[in-house]
PDB file of C-alpha atoms in Angstrom:
ATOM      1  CA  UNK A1427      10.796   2.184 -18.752  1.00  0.00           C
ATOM      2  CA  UNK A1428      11.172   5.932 -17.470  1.00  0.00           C
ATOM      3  CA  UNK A1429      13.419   6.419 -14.850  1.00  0.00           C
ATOM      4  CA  UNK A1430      14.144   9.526 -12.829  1.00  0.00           C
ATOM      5  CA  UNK A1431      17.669  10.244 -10.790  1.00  0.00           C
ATOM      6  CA  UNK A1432      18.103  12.972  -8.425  1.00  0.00           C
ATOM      7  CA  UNK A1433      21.073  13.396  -6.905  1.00  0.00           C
ATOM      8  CA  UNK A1434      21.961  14.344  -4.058  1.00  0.00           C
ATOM      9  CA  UNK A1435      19.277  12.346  -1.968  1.00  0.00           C
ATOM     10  CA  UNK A1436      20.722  14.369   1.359  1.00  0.00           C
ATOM     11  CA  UNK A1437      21.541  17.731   1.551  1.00  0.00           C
ATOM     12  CA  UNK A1438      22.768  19.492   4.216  1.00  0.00           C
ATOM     13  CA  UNK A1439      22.862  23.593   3.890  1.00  0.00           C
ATOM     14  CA  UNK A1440      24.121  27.033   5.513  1.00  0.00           C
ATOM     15  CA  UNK A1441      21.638  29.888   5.356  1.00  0.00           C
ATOM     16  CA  UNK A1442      22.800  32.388   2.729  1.00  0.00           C
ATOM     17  CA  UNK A1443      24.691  30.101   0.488  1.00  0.00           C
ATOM     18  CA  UNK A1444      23.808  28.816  -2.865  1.00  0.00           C
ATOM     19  CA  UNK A1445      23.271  24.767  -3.924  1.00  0.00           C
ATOM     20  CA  UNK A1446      21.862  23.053  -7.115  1.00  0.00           C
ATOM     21  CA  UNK A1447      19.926  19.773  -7.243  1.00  0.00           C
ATOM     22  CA  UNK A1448      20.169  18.105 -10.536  1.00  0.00           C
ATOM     23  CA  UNK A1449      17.500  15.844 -11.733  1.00  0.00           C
ATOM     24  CA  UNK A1450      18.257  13.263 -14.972  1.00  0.00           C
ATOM     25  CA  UNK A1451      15.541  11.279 -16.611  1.00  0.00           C
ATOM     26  CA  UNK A1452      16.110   8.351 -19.121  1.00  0.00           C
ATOM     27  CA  UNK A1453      14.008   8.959 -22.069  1.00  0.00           C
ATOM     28  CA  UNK A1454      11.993  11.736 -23.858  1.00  0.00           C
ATOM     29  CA  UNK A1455       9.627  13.755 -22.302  1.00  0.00           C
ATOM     30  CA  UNK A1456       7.547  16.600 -23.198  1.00  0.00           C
ATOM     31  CA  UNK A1457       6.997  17.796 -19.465  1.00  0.00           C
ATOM     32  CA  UNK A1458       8.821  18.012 -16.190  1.00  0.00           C
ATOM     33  CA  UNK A1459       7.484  18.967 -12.913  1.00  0.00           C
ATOM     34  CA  UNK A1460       9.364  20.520  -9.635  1.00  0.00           C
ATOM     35  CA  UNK A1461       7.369  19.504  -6.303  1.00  0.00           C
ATOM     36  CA  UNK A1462       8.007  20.325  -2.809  1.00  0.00           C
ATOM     37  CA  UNK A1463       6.671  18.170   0.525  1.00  0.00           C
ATOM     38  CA  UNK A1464       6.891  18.940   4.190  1.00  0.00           C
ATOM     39  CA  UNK A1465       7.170  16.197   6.608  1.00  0.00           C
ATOM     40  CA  UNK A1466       3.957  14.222   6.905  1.00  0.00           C
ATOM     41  CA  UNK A1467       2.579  16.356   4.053  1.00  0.00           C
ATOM     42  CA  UNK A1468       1.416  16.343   0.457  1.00  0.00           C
ATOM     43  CA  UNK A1469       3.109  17.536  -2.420  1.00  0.00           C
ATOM     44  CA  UNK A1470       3.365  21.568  -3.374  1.00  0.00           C
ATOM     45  CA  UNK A1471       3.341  21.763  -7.258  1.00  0.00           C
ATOM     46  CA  UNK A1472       6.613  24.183  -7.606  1.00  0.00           C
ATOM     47  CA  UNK A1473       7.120  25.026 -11.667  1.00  0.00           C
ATOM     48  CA  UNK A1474       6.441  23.092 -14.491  1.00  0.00           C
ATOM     49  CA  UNK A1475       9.205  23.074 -17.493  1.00  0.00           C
ATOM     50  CA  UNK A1476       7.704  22.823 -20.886  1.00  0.00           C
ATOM     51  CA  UNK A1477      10.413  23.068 -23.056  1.00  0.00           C
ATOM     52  CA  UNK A1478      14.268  22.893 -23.818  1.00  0.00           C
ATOM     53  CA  UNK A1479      16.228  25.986 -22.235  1.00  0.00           C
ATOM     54  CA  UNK A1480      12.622  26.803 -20.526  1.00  0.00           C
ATOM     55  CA  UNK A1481      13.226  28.831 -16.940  1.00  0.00           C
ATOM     56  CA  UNK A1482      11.097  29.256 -14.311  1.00  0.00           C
ATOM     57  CA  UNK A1483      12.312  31.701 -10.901  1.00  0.00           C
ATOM     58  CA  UNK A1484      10.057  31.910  -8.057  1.00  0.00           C
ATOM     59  CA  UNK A1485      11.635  33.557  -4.648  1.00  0.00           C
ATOM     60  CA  UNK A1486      14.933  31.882  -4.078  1.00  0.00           C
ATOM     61  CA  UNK A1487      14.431  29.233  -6.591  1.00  0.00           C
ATOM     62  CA  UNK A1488      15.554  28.241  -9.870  1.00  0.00           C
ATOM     63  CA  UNK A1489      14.243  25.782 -12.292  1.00  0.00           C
ATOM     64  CA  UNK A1490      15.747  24.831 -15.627  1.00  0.00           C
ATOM     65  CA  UNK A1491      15.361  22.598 -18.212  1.00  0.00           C
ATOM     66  CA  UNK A1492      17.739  20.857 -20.921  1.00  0.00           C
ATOM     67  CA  UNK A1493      15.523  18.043 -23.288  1.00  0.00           C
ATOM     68  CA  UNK A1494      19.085  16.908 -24.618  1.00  0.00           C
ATOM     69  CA  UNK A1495      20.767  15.936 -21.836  1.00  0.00           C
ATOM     70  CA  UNK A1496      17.529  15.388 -20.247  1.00  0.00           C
ATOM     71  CA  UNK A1497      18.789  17.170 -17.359  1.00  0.00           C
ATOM     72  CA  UNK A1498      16.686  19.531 -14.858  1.00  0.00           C
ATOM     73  CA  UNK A1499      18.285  21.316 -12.351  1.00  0.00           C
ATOM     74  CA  UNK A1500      16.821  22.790  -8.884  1.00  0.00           C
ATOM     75  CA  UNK A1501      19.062  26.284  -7.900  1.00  0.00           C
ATOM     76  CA  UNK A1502      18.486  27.740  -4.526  1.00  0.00           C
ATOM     77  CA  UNK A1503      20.217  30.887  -4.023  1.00  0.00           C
ATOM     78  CA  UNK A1504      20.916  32.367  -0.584  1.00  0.00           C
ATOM     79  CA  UNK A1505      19.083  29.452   0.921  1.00  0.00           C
ATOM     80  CA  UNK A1506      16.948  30.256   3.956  1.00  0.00           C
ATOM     81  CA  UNK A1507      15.640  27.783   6.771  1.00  0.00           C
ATOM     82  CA  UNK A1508      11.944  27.868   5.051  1.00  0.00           C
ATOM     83  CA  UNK A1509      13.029  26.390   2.432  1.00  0.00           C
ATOM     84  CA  UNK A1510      13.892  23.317   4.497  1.00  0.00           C
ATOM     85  CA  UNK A1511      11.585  20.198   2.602  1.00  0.00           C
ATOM     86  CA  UNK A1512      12.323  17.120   0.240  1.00  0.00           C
ATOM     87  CA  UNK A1513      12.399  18.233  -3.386  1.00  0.00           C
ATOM     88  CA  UNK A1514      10.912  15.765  -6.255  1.00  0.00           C
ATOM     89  CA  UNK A1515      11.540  15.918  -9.974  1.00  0.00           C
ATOM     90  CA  UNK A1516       8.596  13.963 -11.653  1.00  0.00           C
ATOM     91  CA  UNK A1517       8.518  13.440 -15.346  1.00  0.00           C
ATOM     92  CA  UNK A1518       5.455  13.281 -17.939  1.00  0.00           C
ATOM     93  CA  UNK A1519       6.609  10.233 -20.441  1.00  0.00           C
ATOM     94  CA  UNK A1520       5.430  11.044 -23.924  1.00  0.00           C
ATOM     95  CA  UNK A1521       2.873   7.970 -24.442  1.00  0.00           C
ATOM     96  CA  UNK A1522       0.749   8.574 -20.985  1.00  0.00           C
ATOM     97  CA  UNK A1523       0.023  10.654 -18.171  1.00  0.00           C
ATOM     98  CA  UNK A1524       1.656   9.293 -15.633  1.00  0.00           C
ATOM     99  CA  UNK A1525       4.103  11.186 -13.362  1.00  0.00           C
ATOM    100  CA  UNK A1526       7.860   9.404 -12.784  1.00  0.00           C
ATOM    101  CA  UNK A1527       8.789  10.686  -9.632  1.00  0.00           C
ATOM    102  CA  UNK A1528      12.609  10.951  -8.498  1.00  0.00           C
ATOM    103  CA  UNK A1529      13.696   9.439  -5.535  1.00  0.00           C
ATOM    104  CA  UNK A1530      13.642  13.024  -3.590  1.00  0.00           C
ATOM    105  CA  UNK A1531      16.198  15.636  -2.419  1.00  0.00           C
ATOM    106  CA  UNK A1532      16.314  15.988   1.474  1.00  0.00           C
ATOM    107  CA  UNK A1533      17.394  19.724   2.286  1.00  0.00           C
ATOM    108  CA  UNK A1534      18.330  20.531   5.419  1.00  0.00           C
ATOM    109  CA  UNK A1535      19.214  24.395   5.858  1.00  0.00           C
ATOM    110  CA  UNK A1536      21.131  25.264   9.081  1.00  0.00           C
ATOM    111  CA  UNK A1537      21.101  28.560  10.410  1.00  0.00           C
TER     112      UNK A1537
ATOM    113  CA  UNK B 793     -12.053  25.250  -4.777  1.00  0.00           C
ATOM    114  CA  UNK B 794     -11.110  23.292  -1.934  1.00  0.00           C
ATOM    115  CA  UNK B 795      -8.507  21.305  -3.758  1.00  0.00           C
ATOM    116  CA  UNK B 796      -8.106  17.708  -3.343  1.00  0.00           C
ATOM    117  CA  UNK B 797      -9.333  15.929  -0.214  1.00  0.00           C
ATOM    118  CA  UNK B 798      -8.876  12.448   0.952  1.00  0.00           C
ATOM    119  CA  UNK B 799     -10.523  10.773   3.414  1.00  0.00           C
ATOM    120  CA  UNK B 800      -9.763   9.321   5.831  1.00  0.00           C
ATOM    121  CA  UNK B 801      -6.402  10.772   6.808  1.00  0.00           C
ATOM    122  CA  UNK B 802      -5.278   7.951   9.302  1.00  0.00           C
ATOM    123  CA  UNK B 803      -5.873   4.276   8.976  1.00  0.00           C
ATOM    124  CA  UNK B 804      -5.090   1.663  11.143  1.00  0.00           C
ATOM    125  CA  UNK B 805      -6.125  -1.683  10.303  1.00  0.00           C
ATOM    126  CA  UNK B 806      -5.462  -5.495  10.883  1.00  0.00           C
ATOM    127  CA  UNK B 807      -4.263  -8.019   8.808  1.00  0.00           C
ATOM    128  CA  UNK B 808      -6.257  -9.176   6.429  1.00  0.00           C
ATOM    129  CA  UNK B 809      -9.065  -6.779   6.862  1.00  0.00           C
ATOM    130  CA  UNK B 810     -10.153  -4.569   3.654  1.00  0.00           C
ATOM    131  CA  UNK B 811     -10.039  -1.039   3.783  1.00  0.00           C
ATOM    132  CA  UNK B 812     -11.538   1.666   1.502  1.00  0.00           C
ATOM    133  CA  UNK B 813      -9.871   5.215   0.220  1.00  0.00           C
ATOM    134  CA  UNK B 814     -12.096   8.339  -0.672  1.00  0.00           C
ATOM    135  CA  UNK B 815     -10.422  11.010  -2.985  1.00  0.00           C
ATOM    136  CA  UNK B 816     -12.762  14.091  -3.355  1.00  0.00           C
ATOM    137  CA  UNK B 817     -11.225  15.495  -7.061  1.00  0.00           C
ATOM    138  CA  UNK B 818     -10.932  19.870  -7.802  1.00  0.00           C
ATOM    139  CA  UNK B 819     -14.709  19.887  -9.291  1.00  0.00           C
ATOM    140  CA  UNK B 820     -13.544  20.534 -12.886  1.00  0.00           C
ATOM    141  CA  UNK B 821     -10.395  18.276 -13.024  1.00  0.00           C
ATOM    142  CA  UNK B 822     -11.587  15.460 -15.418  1.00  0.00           C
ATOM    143  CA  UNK B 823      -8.544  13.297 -14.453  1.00  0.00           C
ATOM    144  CA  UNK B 824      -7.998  11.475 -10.873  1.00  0.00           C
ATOM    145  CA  UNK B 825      -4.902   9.750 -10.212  1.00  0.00           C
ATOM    146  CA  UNK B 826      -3.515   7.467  -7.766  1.00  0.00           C
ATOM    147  CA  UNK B 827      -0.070   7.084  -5.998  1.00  0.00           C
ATOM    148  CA  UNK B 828       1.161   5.376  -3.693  1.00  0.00           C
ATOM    149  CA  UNK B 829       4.694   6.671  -0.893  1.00  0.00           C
ATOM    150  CA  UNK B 830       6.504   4.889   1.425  1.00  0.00           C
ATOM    151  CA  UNK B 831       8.793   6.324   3.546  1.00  0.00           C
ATOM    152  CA  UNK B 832      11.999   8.013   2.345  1.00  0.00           C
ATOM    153  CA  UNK B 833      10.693   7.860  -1.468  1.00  0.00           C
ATOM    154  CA  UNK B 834       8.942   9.276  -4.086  1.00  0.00           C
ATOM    155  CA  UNK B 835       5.795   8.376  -5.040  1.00  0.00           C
ATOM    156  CA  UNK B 836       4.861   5.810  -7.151  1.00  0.00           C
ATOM    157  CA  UNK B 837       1.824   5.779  -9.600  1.00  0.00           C
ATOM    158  CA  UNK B 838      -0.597   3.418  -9.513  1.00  0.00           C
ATOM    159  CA  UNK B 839      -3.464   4.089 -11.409  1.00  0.00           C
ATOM    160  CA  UNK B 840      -5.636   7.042 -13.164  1.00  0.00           C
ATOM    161  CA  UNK B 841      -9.112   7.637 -14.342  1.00  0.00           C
ATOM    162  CA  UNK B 842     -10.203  10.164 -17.085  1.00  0.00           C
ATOM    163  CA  UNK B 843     -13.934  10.797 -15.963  1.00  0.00           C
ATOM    164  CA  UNK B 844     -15.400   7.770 -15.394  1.00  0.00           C
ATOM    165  CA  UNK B 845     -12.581   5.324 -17.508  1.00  0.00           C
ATOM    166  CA  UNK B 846      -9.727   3.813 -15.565  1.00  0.00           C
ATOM    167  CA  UNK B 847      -7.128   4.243 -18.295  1.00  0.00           C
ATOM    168  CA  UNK B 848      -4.256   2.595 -16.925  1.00  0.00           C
ATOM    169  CA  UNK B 849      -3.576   0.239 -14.112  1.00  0.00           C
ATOM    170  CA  UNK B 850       0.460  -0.207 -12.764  1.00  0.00           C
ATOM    171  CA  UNK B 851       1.855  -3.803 -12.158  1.00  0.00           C
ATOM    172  CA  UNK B 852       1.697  -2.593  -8.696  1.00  0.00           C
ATOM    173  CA  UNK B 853      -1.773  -2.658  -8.115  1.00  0.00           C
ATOM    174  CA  UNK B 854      -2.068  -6.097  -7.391  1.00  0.00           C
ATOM    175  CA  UNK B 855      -6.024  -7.956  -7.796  1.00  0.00           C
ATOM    176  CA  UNK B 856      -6.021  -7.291  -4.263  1.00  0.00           C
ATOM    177  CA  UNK B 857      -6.301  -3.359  -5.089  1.00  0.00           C
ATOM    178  CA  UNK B 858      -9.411  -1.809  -7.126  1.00  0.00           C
ATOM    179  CA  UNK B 859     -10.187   1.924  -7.522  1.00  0.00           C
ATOM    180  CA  UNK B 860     -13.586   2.842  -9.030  1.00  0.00           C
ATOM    181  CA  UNK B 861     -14.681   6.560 -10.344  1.00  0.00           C
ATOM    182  CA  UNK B 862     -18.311   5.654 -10.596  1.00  0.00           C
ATOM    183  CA  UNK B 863     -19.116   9.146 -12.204  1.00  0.00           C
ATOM    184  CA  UNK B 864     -16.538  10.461 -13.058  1.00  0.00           C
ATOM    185  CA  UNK B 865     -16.045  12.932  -9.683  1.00  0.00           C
ATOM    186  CA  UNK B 866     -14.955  11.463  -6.895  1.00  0.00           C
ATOM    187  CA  UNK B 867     -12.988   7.956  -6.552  1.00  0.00           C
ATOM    188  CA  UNK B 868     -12.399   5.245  -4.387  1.00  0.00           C
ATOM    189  CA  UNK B 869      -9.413   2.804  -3.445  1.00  0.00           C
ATOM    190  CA  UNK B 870     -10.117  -0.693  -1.764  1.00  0.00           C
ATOM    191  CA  UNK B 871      -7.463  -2.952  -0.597  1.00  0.00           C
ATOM    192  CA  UNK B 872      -8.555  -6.273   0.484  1.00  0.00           C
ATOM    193  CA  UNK B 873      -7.170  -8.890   2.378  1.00  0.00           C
ATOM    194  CA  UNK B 874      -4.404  -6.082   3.535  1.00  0.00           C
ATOM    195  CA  UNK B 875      -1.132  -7.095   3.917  1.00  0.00           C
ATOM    196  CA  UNK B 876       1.883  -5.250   6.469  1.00  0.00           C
ATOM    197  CA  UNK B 877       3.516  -4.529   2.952  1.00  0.00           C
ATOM    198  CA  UNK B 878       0.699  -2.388   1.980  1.00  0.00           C
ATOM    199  CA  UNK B 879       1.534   0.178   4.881  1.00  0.00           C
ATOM    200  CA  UNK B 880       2.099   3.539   2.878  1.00  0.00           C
ATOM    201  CA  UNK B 881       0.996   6.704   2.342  1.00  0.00           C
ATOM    202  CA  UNK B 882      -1.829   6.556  -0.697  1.00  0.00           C
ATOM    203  CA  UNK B 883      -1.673   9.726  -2.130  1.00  0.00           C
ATOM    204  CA  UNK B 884      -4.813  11.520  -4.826  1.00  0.00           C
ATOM    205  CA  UNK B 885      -4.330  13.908  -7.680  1.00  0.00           C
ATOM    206  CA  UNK B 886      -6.324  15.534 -10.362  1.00  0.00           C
ATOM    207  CA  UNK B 887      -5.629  17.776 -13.112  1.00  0.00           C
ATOM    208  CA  UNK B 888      -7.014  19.129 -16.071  1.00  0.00           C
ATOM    209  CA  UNK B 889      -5.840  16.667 -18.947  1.00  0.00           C
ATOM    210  CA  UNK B 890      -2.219  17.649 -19.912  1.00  0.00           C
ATOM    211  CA  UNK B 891      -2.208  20.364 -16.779  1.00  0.00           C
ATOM    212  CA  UNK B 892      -0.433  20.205 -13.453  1.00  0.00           C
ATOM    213  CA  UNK B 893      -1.632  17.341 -11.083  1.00  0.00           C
ATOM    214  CA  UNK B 894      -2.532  18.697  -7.489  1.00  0.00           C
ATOM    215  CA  UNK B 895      -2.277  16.443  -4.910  1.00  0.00           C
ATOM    216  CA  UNK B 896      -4.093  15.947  -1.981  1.00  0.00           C
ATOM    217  CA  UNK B 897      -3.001  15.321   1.731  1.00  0.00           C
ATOM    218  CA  UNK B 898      -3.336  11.680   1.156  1.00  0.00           C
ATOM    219  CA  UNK B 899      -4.278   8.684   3.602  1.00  0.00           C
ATOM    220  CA  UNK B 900      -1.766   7.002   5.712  1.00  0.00           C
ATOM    221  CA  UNK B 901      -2.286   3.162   6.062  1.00  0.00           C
ATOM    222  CA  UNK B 902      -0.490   1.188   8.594  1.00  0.00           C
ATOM    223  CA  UNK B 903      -1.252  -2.105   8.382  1.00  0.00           C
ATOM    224  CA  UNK B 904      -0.525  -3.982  12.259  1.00  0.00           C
TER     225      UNK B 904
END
């Protein structure tokens, strides 16, 4: 059975500095997806990582993949108080469809 | 494109009563998926449809739970006999097959 860590669950920022959220996943998968959600809200499709060493940079964030250690990892740099939300790693498993979804990443940024 | 919409937003219902979910797919998505979130965690998947054929069903979708995709557009979720344990936040998605799954706003069940 695929399971999905995220750690930390709680994070608690100052605007302008930089944090990573790491996301580990227990067996092989072919896709891994970044997500975003606002209190009370649905879930904002952030990147998508496709392959091993694959990259993905919008704004202030980071995405990154490594397929070996089965490791993702979530870098905000000079974090600002938008980017407030609760993160989720969700992983494709290789025999279905279905999205794995960590257990979330609460970030707090604090002017 | 509207994206996904659910319907209805808010549910309140009694014990024991059934209720019904509507999940309005992006028109050319041919897959519809269902999740389900309680508070403080991720979401958990309980079931998807490619068109019309409900491919896979979790262990959490007890009998009590059925989703249909009559035509292969949009779906529905019914929960009978509801239960205070069924109080969640049902969440739809739909993607392209292999694509990113969009999610909708999903329906918020509180079960009194």
């Amino acid at each position: 059975e695929l399971k999905v860590e995220q750690n930390p669950l709680f994070l608690s920022m100052q605007e302008g500095k930089n944090y990573t959220i790491y996301c580990n996943y227990s067996t092989t998968s072919d896709r891994l997806y970044w997500y975003r959600q606002d209190p009370g809200k649905s879930l904002e499709s952030l990147f998508v990582l496709l392959s091993n060493g694959a990259v993905k940079q919008e704004g202030r964030l980071m995405a990154s993949l490594d397929t070996k250690a089965r490791l993702s990892t979530l870098h905000i740099t000079a974090a600002v108080h938008d980017l407030s939300a609760t993160y989720f790693c969700a992983v494709v498993s290789n025999s279905d469809e279905k999205l794995t979804f960590g257990t979330g990443t609460r970030l707090t940024i604090i002017p | 494109d509207t994206g996904v919409s659910q319907n209805p937003r808010h549910k309140i219902t009694k014990r024991g009563q059934n209720v019904t979910f509507r999940c309005d797919p992006i028109s050319e998505h041919n897959r519809l998926y269902w999740y389900r979130q309680t508070l403080g965690q991720g979401p958990e998947f309980l079931t998807y449809f490619q068109n019309e054929a409900q491919l896979e069903k979790s262990r959490l979708l007890s009998d009590r739970f059925s989703a249909e995709r009559p035509k292969g557009s949009f779906s529905t979720l019914e929960i009978q006999r509801t239960e205070q344990g069924d109080s969640a936040m049902y969440l739809c998605a739909s993607s392209q097959a292999g694509n990113i799954q969009y999610f909708g706003a999903g329906t918020r069940l509180s079960v009194l």
